Short mmCIF file of C-alpha atoms in Angstrom, two decimals:
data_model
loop_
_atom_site.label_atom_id
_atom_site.label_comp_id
_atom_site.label_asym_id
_atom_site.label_seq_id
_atom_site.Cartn_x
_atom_site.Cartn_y
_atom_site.Cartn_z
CA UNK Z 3 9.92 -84.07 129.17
CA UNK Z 4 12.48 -82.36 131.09
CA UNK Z 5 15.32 -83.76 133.51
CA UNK Z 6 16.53 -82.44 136.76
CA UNK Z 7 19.96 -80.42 135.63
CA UNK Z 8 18.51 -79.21 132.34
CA UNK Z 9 18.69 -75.71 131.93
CA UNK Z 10 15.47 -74.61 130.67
CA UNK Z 11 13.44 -70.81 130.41
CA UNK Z 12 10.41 -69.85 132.36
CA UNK Z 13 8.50 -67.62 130.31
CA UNK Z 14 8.53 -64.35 132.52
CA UNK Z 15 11.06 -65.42 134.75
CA UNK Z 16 14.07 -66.24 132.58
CA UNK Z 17 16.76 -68.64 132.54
CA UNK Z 18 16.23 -71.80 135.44
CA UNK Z 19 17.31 -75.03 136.31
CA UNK Z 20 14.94 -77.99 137.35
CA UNK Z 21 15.75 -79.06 140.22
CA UNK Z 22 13.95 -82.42 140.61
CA UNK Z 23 10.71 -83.59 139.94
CA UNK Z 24 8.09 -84.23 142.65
CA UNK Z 25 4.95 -85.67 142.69
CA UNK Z 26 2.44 -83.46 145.67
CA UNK Z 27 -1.10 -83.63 146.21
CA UNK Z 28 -3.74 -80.59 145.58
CA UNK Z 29 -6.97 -80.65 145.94
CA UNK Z 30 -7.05 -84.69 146.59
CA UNK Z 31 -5.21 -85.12 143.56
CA UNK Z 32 -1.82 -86.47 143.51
CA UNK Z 33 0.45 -84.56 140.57
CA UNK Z 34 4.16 -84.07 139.03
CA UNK Z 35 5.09 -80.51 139.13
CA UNK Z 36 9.04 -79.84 137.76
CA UNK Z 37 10.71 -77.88 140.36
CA UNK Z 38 12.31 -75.21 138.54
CA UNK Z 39 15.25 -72.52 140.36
CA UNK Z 40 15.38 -69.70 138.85
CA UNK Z 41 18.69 -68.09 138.80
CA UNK Z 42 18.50 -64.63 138.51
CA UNK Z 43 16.34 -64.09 141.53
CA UNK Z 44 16.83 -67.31 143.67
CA UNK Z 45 13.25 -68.38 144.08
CA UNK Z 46 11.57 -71.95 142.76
CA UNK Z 47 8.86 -72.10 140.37
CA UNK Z 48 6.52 -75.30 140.49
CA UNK Z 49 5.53 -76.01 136.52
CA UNK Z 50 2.81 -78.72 136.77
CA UNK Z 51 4.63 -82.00 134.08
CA UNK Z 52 1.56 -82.63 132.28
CA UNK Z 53 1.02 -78.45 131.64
CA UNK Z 54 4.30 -77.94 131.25
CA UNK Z 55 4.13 -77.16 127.32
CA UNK Z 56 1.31 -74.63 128.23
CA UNK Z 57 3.57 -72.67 130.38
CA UNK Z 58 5.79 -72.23 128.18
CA UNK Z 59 8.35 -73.78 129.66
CA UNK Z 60 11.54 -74.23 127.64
CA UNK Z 61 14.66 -75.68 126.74
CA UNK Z 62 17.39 -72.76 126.37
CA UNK Z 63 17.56 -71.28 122.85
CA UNK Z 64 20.47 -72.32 120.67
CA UNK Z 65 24.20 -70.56 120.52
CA UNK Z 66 22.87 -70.17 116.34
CA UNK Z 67 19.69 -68.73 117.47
CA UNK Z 68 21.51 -66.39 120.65
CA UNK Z 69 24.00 -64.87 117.60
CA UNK Z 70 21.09 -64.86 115.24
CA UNK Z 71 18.87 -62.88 117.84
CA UNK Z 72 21.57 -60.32 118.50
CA UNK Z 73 21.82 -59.79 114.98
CA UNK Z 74 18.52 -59.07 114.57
CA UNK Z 75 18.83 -56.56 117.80
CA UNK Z 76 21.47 -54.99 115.95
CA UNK Z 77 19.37 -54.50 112.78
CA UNK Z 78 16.48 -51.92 113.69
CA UNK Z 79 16.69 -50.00 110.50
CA UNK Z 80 13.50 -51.44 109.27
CA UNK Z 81 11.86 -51.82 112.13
CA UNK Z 82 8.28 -50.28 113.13
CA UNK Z 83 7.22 -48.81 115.83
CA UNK Z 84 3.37 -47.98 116.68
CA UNK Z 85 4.12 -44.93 118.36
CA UNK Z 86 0.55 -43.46 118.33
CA UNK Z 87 -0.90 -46.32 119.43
CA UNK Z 88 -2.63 -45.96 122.98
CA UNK Z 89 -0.17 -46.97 125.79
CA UNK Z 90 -2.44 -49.54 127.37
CA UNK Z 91 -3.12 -51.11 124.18
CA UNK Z 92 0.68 -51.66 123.80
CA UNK Z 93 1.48 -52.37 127.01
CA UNK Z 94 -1.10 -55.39 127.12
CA UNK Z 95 0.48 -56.24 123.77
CA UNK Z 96 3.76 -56.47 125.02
CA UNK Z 97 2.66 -58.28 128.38
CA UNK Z 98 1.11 -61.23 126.17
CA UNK Z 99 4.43 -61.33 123.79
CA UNK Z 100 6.47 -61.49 127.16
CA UNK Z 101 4.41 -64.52 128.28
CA UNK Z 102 5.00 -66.43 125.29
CA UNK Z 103 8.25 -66.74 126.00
CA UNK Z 104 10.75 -67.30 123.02
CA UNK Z 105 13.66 -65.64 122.31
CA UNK Z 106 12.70 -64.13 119.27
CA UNK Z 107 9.17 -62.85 120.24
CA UNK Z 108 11.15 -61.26 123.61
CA UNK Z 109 13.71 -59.65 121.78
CA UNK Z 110 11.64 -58.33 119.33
CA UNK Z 111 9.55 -56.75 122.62
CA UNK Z 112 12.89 -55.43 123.84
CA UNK Z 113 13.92 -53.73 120.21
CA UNK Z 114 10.60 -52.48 119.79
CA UNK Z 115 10.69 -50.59 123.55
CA UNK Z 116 14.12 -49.39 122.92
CA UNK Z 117 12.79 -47.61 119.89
CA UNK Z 118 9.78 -46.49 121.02
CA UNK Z 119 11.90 -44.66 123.97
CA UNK Z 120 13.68 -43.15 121.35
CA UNK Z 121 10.99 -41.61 119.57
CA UNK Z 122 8.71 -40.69 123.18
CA UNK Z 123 8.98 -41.22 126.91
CA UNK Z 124 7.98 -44.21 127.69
CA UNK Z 125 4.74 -44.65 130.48
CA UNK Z 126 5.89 -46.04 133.97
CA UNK Z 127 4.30 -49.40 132.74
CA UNK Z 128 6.72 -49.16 129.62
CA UNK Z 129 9.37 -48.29 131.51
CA UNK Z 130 9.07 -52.05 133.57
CA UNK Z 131 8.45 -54.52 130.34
CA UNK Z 132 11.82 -52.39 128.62
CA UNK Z 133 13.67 -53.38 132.18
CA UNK Z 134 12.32 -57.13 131.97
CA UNK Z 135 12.81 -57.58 128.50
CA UNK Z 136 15.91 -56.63 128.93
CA UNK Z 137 16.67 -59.10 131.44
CA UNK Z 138 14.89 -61.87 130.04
CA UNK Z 139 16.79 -61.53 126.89
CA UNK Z 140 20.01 -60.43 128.46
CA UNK Z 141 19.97 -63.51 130.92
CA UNK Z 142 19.08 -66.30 128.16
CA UNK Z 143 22.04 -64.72 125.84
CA UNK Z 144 24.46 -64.67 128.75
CA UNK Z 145 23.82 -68.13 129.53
CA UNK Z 146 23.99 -69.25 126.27
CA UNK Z 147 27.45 -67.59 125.18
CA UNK Z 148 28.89 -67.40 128.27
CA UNK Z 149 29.64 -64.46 129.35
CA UNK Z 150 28.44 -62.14 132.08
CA UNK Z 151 25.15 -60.76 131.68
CA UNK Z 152 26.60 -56.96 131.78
CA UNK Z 153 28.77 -57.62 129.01
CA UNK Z 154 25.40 -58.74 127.20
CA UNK Z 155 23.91 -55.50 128.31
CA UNK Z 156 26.19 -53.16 126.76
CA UNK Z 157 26.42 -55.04 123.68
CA UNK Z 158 22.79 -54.68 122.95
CA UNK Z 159 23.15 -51.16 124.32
CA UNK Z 160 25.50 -50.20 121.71
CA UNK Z 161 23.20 -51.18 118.79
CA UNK Z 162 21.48 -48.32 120.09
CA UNK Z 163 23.96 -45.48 121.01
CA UNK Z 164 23.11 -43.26 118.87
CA UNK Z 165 19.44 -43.08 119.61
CA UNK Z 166 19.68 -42.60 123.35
CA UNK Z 167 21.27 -43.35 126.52
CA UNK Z 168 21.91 -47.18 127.85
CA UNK Z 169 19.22 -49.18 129.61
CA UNK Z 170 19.96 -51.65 132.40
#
């Protein structure tokens, strides 16, 4: 269970704070939804408590797991990209990793976009998961280590400067 002031991540949305906890009534039915404010676009989320786990709403990631994950951005040597595979296909692949949420599986979306715009343009649709991942990811590390979320940017964009140019 959560407590208003904890910093927690909204799968999709990135990095929030609940606000409170309220109890409202839908449908005839009387429920506790966590009302969570997400910071990096002002609006509030209402996460249903007893759901709440199937959101995938989170506390923030650890400052081991934020230097781990940049580490692992860093390292893209061995990575692989399916670069023949159908757009769509990845796309809807990379929409479902978004929405589980973690650090890890977001980053690794991120790393794998970055690459794949290396190799190929990327599709329009592409083009908008490489932007969020980046600002899920970006946003959860800048939290974490404290320090502004552009400084985050270019770090991660540096891994990469010699494959093409920066992405905000």
């Amino acid at each position: 269970m959560f407590t208003p002031g904890q910093t927690v991540v909204y799968p999709a949305q990135g990095v929030g704070v609940i606000e409170r906890i309220e109890t409202q009534e839908l449908a005839g039915v009387q429920a506790e939804f966590y009302i969570v404010h997400i910071l990096c676009n002002d609006i509030n989320v209402l996460v249903p408590v007893k759901n709440a786990p199937n959101t995938g709403l989170r506390p923030l990631s650890s400052k081991n797991d934020a230097k781990r994950t940049l580490e692992e951005l860093k390292d893209y040597q061995n990575t692989h990209v399916h670069a023949g595979q159908n757009w769509n296909r990845r796309q809807r692949e990379y929409t479902e990793r978004l929405k589980a949420g973690t650090l890890d599986t977001v980053s690794s979306v991120l790393k794998e976009l970055i690459l794949l715009g290396a190799q190929k343009e990327l599709s329009f649709g592409e083009k908008r998961l490489l932007e969020q991942s980046m600002a899920l990811v970006s946003g959860e590390l800048s939290y974490i280590l404290e320090k502004p979320e552009k400084e985050i940017k270019e770090i991660i964009n540096s891994f990469y400067i010699d494959l093409f140019p920066a992405v905000d």
